[in-house]
CSV table of C-alpha atoms and ligand atoms in Angstrom, one decimal:
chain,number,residue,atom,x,y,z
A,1,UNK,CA,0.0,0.0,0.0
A,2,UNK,CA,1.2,3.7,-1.0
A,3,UNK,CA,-0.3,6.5,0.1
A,4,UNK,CA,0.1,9.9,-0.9
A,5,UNK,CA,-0.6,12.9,0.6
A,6,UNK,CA,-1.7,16.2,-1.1
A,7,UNK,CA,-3.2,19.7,0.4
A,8,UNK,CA,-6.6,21.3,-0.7
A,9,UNK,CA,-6.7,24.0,-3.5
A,10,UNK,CA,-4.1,25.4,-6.0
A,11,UNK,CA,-1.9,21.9,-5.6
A,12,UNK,CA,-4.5,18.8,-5.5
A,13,UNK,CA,-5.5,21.0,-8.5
A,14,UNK,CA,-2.7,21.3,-9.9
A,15,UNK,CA,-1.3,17.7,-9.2
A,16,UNK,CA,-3.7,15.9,-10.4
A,17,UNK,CA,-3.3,15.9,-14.0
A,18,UNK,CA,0.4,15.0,-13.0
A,19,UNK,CA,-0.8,11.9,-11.4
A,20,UNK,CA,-3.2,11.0,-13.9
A,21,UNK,CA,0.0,11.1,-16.6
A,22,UNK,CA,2.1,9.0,-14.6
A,23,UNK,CA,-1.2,6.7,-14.1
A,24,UNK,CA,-2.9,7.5,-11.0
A,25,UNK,CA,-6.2,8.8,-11.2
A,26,UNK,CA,-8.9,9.5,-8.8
A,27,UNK,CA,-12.7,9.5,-9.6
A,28,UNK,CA,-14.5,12.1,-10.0
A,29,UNK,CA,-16.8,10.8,-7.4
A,30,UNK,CA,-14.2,10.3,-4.4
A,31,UNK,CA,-12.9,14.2,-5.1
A,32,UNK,CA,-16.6,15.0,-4.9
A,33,UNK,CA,-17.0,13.0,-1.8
A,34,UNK,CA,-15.8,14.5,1.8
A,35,UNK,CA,-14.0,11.6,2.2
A,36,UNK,CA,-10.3,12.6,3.7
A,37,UNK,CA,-8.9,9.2,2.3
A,38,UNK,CA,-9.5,8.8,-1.3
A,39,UNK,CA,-9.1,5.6,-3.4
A,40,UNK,CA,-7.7,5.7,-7.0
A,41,UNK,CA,-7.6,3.7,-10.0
A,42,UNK,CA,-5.0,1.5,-8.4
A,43,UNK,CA,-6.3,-0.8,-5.6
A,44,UNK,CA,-3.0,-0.5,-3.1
A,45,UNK,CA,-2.5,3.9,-3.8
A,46,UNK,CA,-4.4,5.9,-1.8
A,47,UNK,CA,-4.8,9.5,-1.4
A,48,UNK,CA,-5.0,12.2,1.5
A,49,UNK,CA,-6.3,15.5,1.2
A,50,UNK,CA,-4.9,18.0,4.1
A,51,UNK,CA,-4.1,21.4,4.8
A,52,UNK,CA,-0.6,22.5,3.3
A,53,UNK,CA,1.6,22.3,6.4
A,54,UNK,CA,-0.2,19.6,7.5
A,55,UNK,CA,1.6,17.3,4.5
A,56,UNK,CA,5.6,17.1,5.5
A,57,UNK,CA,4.5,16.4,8.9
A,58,UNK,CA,2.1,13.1,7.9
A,59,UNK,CA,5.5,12.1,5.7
A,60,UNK,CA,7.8,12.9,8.3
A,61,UNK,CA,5.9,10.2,10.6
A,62,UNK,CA,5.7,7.4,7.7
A,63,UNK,CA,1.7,8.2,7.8
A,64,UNK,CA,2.2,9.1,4.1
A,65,UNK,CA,4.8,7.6,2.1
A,66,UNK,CA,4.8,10.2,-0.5
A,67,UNK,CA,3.4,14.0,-0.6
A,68,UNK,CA,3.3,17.1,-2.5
A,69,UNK,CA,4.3,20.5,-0.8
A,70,UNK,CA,5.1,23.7,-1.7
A,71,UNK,CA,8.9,24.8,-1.2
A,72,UNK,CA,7.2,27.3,1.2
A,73,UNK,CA,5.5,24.8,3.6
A,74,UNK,CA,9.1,22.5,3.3
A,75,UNK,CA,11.2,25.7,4.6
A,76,UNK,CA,9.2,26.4,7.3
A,77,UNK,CA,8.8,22.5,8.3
A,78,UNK,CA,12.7,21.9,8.1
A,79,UNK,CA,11.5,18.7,6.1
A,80,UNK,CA,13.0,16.6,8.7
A,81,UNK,CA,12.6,12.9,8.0
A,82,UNK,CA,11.9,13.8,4.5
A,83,UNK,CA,13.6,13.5,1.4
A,84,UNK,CA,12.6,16.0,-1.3
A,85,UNK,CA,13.0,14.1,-5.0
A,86,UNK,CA,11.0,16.5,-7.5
A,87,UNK,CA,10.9,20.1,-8.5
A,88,UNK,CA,7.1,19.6,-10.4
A,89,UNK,CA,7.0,23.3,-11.1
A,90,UNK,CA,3.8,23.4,-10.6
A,91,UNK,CA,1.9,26.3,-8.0
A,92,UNK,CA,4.8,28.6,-9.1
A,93,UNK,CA,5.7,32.0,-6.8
A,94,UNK,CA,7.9,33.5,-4.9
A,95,UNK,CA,8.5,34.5,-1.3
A,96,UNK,CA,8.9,37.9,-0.7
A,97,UNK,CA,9.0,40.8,1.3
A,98,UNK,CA,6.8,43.6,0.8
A,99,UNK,CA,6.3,47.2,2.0
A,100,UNK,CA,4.2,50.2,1.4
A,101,UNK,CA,5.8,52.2,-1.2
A,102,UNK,CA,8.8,54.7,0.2
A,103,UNK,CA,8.2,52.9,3.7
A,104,UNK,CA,11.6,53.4,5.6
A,105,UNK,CA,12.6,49.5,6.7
A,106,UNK,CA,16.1,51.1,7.9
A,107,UNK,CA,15.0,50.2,11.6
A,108,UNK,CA,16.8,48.9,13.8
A,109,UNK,CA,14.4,46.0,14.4
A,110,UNK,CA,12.2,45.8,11.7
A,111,UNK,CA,8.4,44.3,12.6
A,112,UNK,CA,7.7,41.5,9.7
A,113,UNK,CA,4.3,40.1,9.5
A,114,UNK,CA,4.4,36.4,8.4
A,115,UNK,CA,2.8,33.4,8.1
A,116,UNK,CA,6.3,32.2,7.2
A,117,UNK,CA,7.9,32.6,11.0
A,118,UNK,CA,11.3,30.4,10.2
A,119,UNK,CA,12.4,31.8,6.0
A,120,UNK,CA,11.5,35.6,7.1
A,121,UNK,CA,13.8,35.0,10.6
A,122,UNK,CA,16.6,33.0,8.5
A,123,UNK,CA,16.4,36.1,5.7
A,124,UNK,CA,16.8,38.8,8.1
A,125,UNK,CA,19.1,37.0,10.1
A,126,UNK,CA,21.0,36.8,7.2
A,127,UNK,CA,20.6,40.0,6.3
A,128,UNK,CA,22.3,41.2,9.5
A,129,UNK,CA,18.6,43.2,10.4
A,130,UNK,CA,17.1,42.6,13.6
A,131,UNK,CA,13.5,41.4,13.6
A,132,UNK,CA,10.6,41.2,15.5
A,133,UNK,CA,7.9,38.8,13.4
A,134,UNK,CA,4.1,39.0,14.2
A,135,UNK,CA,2.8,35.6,13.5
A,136,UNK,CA,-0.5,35.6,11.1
A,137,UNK,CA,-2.4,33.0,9.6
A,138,UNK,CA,-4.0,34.9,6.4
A,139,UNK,CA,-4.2,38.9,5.7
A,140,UNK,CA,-0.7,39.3,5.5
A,141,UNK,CA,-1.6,42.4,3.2
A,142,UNK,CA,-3.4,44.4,5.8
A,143,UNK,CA,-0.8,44.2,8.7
A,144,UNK,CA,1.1,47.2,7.2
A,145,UNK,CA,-1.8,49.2,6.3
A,146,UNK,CA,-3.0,49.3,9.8
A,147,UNK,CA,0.3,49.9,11.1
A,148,UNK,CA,1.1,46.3,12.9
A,149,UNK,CA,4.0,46.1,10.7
A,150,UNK,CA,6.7,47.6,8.9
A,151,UNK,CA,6.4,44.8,5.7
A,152,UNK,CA,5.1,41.6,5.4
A,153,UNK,CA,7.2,38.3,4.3
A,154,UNK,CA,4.5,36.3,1.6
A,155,UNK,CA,4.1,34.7,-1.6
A,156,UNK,CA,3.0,36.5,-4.8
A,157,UNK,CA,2.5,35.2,-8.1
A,158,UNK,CA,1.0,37.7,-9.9
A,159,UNK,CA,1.7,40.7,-7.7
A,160,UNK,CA,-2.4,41.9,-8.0
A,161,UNK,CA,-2.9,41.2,-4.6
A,162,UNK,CA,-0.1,43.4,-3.3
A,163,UNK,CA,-1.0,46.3,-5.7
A,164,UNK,CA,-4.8,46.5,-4.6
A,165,UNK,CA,-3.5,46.8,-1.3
A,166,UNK,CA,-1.0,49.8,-2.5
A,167,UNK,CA,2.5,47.2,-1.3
A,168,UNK,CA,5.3,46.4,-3.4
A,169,UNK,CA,7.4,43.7,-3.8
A,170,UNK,CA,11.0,44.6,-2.2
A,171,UNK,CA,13.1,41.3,-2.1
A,172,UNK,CA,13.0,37.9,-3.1
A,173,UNK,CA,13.4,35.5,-0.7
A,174,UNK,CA,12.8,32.0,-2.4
A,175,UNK,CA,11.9,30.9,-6.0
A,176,UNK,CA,8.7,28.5,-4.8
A,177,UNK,CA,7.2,25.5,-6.5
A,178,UNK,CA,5.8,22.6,-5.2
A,179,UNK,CA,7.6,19.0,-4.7
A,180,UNK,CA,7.4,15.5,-4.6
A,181,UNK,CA,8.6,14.4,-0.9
A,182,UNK,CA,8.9,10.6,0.0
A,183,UNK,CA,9.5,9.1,3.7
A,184,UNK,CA,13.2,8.3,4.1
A,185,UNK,CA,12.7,5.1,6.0
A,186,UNK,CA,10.0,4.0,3.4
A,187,UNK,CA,12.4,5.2,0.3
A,188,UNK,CA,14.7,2.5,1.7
A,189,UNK,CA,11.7,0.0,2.8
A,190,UNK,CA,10.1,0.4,-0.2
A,191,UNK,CA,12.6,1.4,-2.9
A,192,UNK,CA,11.4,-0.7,-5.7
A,193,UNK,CA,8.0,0.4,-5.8
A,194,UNK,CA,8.8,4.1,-4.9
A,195,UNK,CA,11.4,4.4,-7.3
A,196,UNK,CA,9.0,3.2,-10.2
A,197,UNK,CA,6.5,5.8,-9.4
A,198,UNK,CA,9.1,8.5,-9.3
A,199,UNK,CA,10.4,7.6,-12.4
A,200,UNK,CA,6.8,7.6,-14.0
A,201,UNK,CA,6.0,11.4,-12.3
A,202,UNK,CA,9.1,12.8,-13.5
A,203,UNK,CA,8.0,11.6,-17.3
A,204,UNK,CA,4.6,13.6,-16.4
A,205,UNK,CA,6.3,16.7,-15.6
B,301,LIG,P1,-1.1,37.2,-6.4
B,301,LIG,O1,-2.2,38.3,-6.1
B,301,LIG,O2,-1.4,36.5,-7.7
B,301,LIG,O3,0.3,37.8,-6.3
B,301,LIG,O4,-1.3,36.1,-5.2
B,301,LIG,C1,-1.0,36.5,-3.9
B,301,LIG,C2,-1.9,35.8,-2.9
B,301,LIG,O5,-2.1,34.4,-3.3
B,301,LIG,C3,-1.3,35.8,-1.6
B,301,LIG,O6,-2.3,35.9,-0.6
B,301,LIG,C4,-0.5,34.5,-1.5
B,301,LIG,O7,-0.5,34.0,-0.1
B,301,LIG,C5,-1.4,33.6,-2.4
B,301,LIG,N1,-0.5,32.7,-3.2
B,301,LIG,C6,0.1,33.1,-4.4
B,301,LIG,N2,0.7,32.0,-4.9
B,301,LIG,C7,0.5,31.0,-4.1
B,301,LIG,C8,0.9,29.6,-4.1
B,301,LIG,N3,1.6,29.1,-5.1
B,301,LIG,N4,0.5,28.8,-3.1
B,301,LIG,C9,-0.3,29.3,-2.2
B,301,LIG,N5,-0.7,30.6,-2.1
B,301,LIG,C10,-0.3,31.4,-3.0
């Protein structure tokens, strides 16, 4: 039995015509269902749908062999226990900081609003600035509007969302994508089997 794990929206999306190349595909009926554990057109692969951050941690524990993840959610996980095998370039952005045009970030600690605690403390850090991160879960955008922050630390693809909230993009942190991440103990337990599916994935790419 395999069992893959993949996170609601932009990437089950987004992955599933990727699977469905390399063979695996769910019906149309299971994705409709609420079902959290989905079967495919292969008896022993099954799917699990979960939130984004959620998906190295089920890996990490051998609860999912396999999973898809952005490069975002991986950074901020440390992807510990995990062994990261495929760029899929799919769910393409980039991690960046953002400010209100002409905002002065020459603080001497700089308050960064972030979903993305660990990349934005790792930037700075590397940066040689001094930080002090508010933690959010969504919104980034408005925390320097309303004055909780001096920037924010957040993906953009397009850059609309940023512009309708009068930002702009300032540094690039990370090039983001999402990838295929397998269990290390079952990429040694089960390397024949893994390895074939890899192989099949990459040719979907
Ligand atoms: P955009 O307006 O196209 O720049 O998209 C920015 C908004 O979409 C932000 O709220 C981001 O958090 C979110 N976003 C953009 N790209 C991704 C992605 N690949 N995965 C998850 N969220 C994303």
């Amino acid at each position: 039995m395999l069992t893959i794990a993949l996170s609601k929206g932009r990437i089950l999306d987004q992955t599933l015509p990727l699977l469905e190349k390399a063979g695996i595909s769910i019906p149309k009926s299971e994705l409709e269902s609420r079902k959290l554990i989905l079967d495919t057109n292969i008896a022993d692969i099954k799917v699990i749908v979960l939130r984004a951050s959620d998906v190295p941690v089920f890996v990490q524990h051998g609860a999912a062999d396999f999973g898809v993840a952005g490069k975002d959610v991986l950074m901020e996980h440390g992807a510990d226990g995990v062994f990261e095998l495929l760029d899929l370039e799919i769910s393409k952005c980039k991690l960046m900081v953002a400010a209100e045009k002409n905002k002065n970030l020459n603080k001497s600690t700089l308050k960064v609003a972030t979903k993305y605690v660990k990349s934005a403390k790792e930037y700075f850090y590397q940066q040689g600035k001094q930080i002090e991160v508010i933690k959010l879960y969504g919104a980034m955008e408005l925390a320097p509007i309303v004055g909780l922050s001096d920037c924010i630390v957040d993906l953009v693809d397009t850059g609309n969302t940023l512009k309708a909230n009068n930002l702009v993009p300032l540094e690039l942190i990370h090039e983001i994508s999402s990838r295929l991440i397998v269990n290390s103990a079952a990429f040694n337990t089960k390397h024949a089997e893994i390895s074939d599916w890899i192989q099949k994935i990459e040719q979907s790419i």
